[in-house]
Short mmCIF file of C-alpha atoms in Angstrom, two decimals:
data_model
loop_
_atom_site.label_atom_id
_atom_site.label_comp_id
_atom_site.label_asym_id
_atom_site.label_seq_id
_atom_site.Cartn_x
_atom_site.Cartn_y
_atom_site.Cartn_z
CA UNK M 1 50.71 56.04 73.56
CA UNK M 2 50.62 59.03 75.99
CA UNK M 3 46.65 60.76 75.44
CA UNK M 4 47.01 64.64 74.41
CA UNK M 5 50.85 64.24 74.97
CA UNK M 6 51.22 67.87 73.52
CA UNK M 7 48.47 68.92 76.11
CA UNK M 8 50.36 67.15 78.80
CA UNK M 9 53.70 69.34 77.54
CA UNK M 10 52.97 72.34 77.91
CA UNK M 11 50.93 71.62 81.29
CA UNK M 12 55.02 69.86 82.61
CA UNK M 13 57.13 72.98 80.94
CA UNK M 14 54.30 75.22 83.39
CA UNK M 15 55.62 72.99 86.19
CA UNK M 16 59.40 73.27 85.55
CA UNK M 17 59.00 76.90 84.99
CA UNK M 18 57.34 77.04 88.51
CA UNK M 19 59.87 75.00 90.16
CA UNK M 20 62.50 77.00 88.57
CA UNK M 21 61.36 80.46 89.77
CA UNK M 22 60.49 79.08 93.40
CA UNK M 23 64.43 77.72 93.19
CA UNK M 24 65.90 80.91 91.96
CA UNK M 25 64.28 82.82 94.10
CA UNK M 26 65.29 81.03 97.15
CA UNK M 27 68.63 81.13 95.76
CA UNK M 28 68.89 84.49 96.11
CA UNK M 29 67.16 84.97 99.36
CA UNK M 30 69.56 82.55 101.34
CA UNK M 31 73.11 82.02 101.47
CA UNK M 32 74.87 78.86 100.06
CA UNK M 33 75.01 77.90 104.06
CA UNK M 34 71.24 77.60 104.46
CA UNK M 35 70.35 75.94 101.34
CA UNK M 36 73.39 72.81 102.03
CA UNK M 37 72.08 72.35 105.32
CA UNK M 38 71.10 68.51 105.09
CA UNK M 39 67.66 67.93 106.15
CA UNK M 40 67.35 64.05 105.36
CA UNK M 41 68.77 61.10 103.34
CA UNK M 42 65.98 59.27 100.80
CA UNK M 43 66.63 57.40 97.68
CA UNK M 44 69.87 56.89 98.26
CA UNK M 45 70.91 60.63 98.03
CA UNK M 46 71.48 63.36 100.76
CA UNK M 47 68.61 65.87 100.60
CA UNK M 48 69.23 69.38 101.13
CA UNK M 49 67.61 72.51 102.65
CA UNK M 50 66.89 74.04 98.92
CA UNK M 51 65.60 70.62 97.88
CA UNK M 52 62.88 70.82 100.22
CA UNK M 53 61.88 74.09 97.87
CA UNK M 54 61.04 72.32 94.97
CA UNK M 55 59.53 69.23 96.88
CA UNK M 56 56.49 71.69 97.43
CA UNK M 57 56.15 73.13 94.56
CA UNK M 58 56.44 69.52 92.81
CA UNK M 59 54.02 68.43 94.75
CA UNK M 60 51.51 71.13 94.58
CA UNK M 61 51.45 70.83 90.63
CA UNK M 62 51.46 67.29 90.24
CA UNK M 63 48.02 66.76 92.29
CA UNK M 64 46.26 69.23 90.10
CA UNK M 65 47.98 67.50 87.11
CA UNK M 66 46.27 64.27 88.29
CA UNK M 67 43.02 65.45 88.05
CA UNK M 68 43.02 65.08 84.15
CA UNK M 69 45.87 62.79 83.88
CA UNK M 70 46.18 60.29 86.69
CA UNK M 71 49.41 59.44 87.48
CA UNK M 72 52.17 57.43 89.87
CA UNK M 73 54.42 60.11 90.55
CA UNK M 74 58.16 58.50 91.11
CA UNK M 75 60.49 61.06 93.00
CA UNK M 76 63.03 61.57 96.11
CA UNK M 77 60.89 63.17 98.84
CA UNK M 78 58.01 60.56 98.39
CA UNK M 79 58.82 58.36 101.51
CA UNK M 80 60.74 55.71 101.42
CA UNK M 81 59.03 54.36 98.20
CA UNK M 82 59.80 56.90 96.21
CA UNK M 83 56.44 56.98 94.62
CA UNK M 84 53.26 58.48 95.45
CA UNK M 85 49.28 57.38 93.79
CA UNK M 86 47.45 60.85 92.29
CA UNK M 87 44.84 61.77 92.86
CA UNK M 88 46.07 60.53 96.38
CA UNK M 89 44.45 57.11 97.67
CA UNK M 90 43.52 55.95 93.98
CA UNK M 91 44.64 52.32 92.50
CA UNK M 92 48.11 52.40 90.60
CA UNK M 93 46.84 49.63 88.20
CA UNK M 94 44.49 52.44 87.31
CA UNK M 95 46.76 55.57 86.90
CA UNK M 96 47.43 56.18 83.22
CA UNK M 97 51.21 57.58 83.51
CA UNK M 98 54.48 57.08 85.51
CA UNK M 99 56.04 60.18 85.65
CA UNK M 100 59.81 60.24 86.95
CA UNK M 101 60.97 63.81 88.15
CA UNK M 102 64.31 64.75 89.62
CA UNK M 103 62.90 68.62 90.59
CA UNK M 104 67.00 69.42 91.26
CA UNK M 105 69.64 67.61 89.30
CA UNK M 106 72.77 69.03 90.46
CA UNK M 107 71.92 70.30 93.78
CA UNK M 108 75.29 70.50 95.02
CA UNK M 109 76.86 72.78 92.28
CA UNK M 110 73.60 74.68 92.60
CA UNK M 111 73.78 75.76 96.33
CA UNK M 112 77.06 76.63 96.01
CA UNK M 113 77.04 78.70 93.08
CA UNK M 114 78.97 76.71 90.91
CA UNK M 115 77.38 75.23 88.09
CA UNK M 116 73.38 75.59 86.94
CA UNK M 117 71.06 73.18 87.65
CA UNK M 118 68.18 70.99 86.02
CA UNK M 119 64.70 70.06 86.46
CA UNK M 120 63.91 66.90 85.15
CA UNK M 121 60.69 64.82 84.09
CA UNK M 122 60.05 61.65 82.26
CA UNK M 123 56.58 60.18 80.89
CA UNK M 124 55.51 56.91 80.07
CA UNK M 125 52.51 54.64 79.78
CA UNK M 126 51.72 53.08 82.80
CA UNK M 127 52.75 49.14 82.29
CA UNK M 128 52.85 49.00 86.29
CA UNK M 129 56.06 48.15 88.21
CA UNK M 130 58.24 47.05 85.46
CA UNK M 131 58.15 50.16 83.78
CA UNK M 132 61.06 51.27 82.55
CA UNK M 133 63.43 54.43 81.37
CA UNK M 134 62.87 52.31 77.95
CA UNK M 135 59.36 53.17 77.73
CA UNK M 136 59.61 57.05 78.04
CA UNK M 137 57.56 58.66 75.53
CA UNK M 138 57.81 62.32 76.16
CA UNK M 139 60.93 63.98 78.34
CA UNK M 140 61.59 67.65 79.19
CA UNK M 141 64.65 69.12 81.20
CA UNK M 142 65.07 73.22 82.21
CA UNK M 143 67.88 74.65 83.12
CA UNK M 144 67.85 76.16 86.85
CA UNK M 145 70.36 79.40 86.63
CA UNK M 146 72.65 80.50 89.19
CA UNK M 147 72.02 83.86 90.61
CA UNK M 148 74.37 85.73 88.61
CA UNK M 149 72.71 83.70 85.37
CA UNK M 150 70.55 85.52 83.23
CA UNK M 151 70.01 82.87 80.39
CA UNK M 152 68.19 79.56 80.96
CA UNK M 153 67.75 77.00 78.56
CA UNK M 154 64.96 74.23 78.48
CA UNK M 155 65.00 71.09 76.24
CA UNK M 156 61.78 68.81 75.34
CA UNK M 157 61.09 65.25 72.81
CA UNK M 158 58.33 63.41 72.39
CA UNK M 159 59.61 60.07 71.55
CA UNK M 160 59.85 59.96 67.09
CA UNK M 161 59.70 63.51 66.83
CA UNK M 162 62.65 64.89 67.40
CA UNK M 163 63.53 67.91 69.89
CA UNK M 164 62.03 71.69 71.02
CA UNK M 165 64.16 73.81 72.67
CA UNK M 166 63.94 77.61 73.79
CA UNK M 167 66.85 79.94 75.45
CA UNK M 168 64.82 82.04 78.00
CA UNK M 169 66.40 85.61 79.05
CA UNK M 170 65.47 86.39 82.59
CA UNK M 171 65.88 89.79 82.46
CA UNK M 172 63.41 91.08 80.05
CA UNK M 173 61.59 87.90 79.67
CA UNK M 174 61.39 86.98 76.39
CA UNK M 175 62.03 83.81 74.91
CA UNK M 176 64.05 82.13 71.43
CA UNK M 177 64.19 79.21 69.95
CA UNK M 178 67.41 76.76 70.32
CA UNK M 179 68.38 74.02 68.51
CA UNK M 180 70.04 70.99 69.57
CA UNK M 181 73.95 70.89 68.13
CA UNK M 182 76.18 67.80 68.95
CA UNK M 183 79.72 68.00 67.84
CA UNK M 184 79.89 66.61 64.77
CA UNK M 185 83.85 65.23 65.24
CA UNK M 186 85.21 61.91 64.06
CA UNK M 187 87.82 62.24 66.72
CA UNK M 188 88.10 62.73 70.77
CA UNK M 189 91.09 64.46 70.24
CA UNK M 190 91.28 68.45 71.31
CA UNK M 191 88.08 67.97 72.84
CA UNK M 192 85.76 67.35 76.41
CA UNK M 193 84.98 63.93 76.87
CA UNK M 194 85.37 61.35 80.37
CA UNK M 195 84.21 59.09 82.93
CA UNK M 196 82.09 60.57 85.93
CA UNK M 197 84.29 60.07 89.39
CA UNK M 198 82.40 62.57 91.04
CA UNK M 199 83.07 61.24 94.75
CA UNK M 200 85.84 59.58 96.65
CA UNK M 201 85.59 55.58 96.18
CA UNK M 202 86.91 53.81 93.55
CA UNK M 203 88.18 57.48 91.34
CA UNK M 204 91.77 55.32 90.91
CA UNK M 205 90.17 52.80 89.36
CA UNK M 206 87.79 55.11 86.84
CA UNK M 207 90.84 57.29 86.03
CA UNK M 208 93.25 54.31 85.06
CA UNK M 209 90.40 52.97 83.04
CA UNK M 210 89.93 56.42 81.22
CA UNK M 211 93.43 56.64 80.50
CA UNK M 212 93.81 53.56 78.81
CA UNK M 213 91.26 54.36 76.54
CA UNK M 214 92.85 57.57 75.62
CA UNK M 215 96.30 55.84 75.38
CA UNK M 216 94.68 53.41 72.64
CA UNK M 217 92.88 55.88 70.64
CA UNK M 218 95.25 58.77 70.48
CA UNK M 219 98.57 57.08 71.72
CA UNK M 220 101.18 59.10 74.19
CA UNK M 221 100.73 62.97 74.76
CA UNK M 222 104.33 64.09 73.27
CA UNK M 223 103.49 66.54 76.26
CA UNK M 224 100.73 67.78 74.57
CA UNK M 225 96.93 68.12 75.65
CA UNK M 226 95.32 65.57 73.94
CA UNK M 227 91.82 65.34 75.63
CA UNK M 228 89.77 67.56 78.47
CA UNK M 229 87.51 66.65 80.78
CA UNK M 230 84.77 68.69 82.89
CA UNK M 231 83.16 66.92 85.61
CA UNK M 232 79.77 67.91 86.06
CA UNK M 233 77.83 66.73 88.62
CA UNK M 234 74.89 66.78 87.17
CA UNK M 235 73.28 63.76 84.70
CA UNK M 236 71.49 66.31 83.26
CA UNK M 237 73.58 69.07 82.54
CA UNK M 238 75.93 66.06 81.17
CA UNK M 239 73.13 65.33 78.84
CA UNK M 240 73.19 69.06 78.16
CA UNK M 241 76.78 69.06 77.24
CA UNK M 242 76.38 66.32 74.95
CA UNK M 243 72.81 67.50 73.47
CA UNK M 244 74.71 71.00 73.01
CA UNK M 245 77.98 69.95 71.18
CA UNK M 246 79.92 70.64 74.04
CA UNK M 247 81.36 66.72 75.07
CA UNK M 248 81.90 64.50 72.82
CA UNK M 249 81.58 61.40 75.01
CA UNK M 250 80.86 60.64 78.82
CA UNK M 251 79.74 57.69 80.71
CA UNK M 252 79.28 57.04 84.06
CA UNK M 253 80.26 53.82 85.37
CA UNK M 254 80.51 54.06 89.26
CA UNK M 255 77.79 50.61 89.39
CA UNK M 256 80.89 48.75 87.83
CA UNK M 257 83.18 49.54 90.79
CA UNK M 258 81.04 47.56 93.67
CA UNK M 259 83.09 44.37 92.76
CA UNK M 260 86.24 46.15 93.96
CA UNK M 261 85.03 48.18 96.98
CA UNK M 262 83.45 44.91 98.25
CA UNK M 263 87.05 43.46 97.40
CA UNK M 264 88.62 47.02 99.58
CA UNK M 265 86.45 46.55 102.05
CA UNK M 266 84.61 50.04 101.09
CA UNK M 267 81.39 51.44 101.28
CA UNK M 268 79.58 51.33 97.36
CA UNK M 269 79.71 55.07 96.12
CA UNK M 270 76.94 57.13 95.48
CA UNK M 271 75.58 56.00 91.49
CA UNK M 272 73.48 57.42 88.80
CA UNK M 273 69.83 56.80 89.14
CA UNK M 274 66.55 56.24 86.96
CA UNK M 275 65.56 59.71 87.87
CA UNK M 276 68.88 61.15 86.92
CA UNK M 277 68.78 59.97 83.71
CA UNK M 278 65.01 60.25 83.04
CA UNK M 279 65.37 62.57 79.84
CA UNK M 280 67.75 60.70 78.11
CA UNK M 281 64.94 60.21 75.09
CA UNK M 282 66.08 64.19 74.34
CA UNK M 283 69.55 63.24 73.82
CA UNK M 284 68.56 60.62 71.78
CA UNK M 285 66.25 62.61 69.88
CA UNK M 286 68.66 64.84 69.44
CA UNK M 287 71.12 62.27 67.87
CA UNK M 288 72.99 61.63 70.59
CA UNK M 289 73.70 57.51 70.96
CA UNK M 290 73.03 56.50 74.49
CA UNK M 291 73.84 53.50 75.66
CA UNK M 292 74.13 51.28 79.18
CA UNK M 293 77.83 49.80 79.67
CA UNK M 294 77.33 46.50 77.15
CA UNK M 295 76.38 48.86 74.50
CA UNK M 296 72.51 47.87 74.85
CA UNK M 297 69.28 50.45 75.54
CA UNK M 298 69.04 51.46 78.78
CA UNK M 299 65.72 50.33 80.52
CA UNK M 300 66.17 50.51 84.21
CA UNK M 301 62.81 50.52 86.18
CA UNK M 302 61.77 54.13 86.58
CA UNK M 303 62.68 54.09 90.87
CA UNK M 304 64.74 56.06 93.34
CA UNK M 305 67.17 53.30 94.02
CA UNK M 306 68.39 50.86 91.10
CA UNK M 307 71.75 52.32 89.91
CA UNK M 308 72.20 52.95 86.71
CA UNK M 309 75.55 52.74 84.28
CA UNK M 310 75.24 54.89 81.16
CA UNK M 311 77.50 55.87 77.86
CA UNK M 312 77.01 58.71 75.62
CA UNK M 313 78.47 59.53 72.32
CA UNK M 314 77.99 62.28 70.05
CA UNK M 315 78.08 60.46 66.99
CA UNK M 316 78.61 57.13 65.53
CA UNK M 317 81.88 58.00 64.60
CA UNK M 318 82.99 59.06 68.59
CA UNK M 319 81.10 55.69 69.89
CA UNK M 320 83.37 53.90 66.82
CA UNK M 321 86.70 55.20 68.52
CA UNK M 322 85.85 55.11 71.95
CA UNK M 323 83.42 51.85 72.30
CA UNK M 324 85.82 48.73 71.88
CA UNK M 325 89.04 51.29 73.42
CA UNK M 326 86.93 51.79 76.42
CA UNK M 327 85.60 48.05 76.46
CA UNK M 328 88.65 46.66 76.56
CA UNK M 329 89.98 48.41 79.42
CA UNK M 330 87.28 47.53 81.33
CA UNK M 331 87.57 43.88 81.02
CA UNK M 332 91.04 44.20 81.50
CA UNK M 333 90.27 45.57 85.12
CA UNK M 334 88.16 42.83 85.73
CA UNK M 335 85.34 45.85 85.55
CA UNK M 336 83.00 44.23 82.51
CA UNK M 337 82.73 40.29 82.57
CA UNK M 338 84.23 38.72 79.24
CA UNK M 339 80.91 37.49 78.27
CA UNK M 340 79.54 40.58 77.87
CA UNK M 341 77.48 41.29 74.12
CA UNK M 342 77.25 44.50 72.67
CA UNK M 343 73.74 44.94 71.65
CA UNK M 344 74.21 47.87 68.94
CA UNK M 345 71.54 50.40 69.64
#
């Protein structure tokens, strides 16, 4: 178990808030041009001119954090290991936490003043490489506004006690409570749900899968709207939406498609990473069932480069209607090997 996890807390919501004012304000200094300028590749990701902002300010925190609770810090902008020992040149058999961050999730909305951003951070015990998003224990995500934003919302669980939450107002400062709400539906019908094709590369393939699903569960449109979709390219504003009754279901499942770009003769898409999904304990926490795409726990190693498949359902009622509809049609496209076991979680 994390020591003085509470401690530890409010020390990480002090970072985010840091990282979230240097971001802001550099949002509104420079023009969406200067912060996409692309400044490096790491991880697996493009990193941009405004990442570099919260790289410092990451940074800067995390080795005084280490000097009461030392740490392998696991982040893009750490080399080409991702990972970094604090205090700097100690033993990582010895540091008592991994901490996962992802000080921008959503970068690309973010720069170009489309959709907020998030900071997020994941803690667990130190069990050395083989760590995993499994053995999170405490998890905090804050919303980084767009300039014309003035609310900004921040989520944190500590694993078996359920969720915090506050709704800050950047105007006058002050600060309220909010509660995690997912939608409490039996049905996908009339509301947001989908699968993640963010980039080009394999989106035929997600799409056709995503509308067999809705063809078993709800049948033919009549030429009516049955179902909406909202892709946001975030992991954890996705988490958001879920965590905040918005979606009812999403999953990502670009790791499936490799089979059939190797098959194309295509490059394998961008995918989901540990990082991205780091704070997935608060959705959980929350009451939100997340799940990897055989309907087990996720528990990728906490890296920068394994790729990570993920499902989330409001309820157990959504996950009932959508699980075996959206199964199916992946087996059918050769997408999820026959063999596969739901592990009910």
């Amino acid at each position: 178990m994390i020591r003085d996890r509470y401690r530890l807390l409010e020390r990480l919501r002090a970072v985010h808030a840091a990282i979230r004012d240097a971001i802001a304000a550099a949002c509104l200094a420079d023009p969406p041009e200067a912060r996409a300028a692309v400044v490096g590749e790491e991880g697996g990701d493009t990193i941009f001119a405004i990442d570099r902002v919260s790289e410092a300010t990451l940074l800067a925190h995390f080795d005084a954090l280490a000097e009461e609770w030392p740490h392998v810090l696991i982040a893009e902008g750490l080399g080409t290991s991702g990972q970094v020992v604090l205090p700097r040149g100690s033993d990582p058999a010895r540091a008592e936490l991994r901490i996962i961050v992802d000080p921008i999730d959503g970068t690309r909305g973010l720069m170009y003043d489309k959709r907020p951003a998030w900071i997020l951070t994941g803690v667990a015990p130190n069990h050395g490489p083989g760590t995993s998003l499994a053995d999170i224990e405490l998890a905090l995500q804050t919303e980084i506004p767009l300039p014309r934003q003035y609310l900004s919302d921040a989520f944190w669980a500590v694993a078996g006690e359920g969720v915090g939450g506050e709704r800050r107002d950047r105007l006058t400062g002050a600060t309220h409570p909010l509660a995690p709400r997912p939608s409490r539906a039996t049905t996908i019908a009339q509301g947001y749900g989908g699968i993640a094709r963010f980039f080009p590369g394999g989106r035929d393939e997600l799409a056709a899968v995503e509308e067999a699903l809705i063809r078993r569960v709800l049948g033919t449109s009549g030429g009516r709207a049955l179902t909406f979709e909202d892709q946001y390219i975030s992991t954890g504003g996705q988490l958001y939406e879920l965590i905040m009754g918005h979606d009812r279901w999403l999953a990502d499942l670009r790791p499936l498609l490799r089979p059939v770009l190797q098959r194309r003769g295509q490059w394998p898409i961008m995918c989901c990473h540990p990082y991205d999904l780091c704070t997935e304990l608060i959705a959980r926490e929350a009451g939100v069932i997340i799940t990897d795409e055989r309907g087990r726990r996720i528990a990728a190693p906490l890296d920068v480069h394994s790729s990570v498949a993920w499902i989330g359902y409001a309820n157990a009622a959504i996950r009932a209607q959508v699980e075996p509809a959206l199964r199916l049609a992946l087996r059918e496209r050769g997408l999820l090997p026959p063999t596969a076991t739901p592990q009910v979680v």
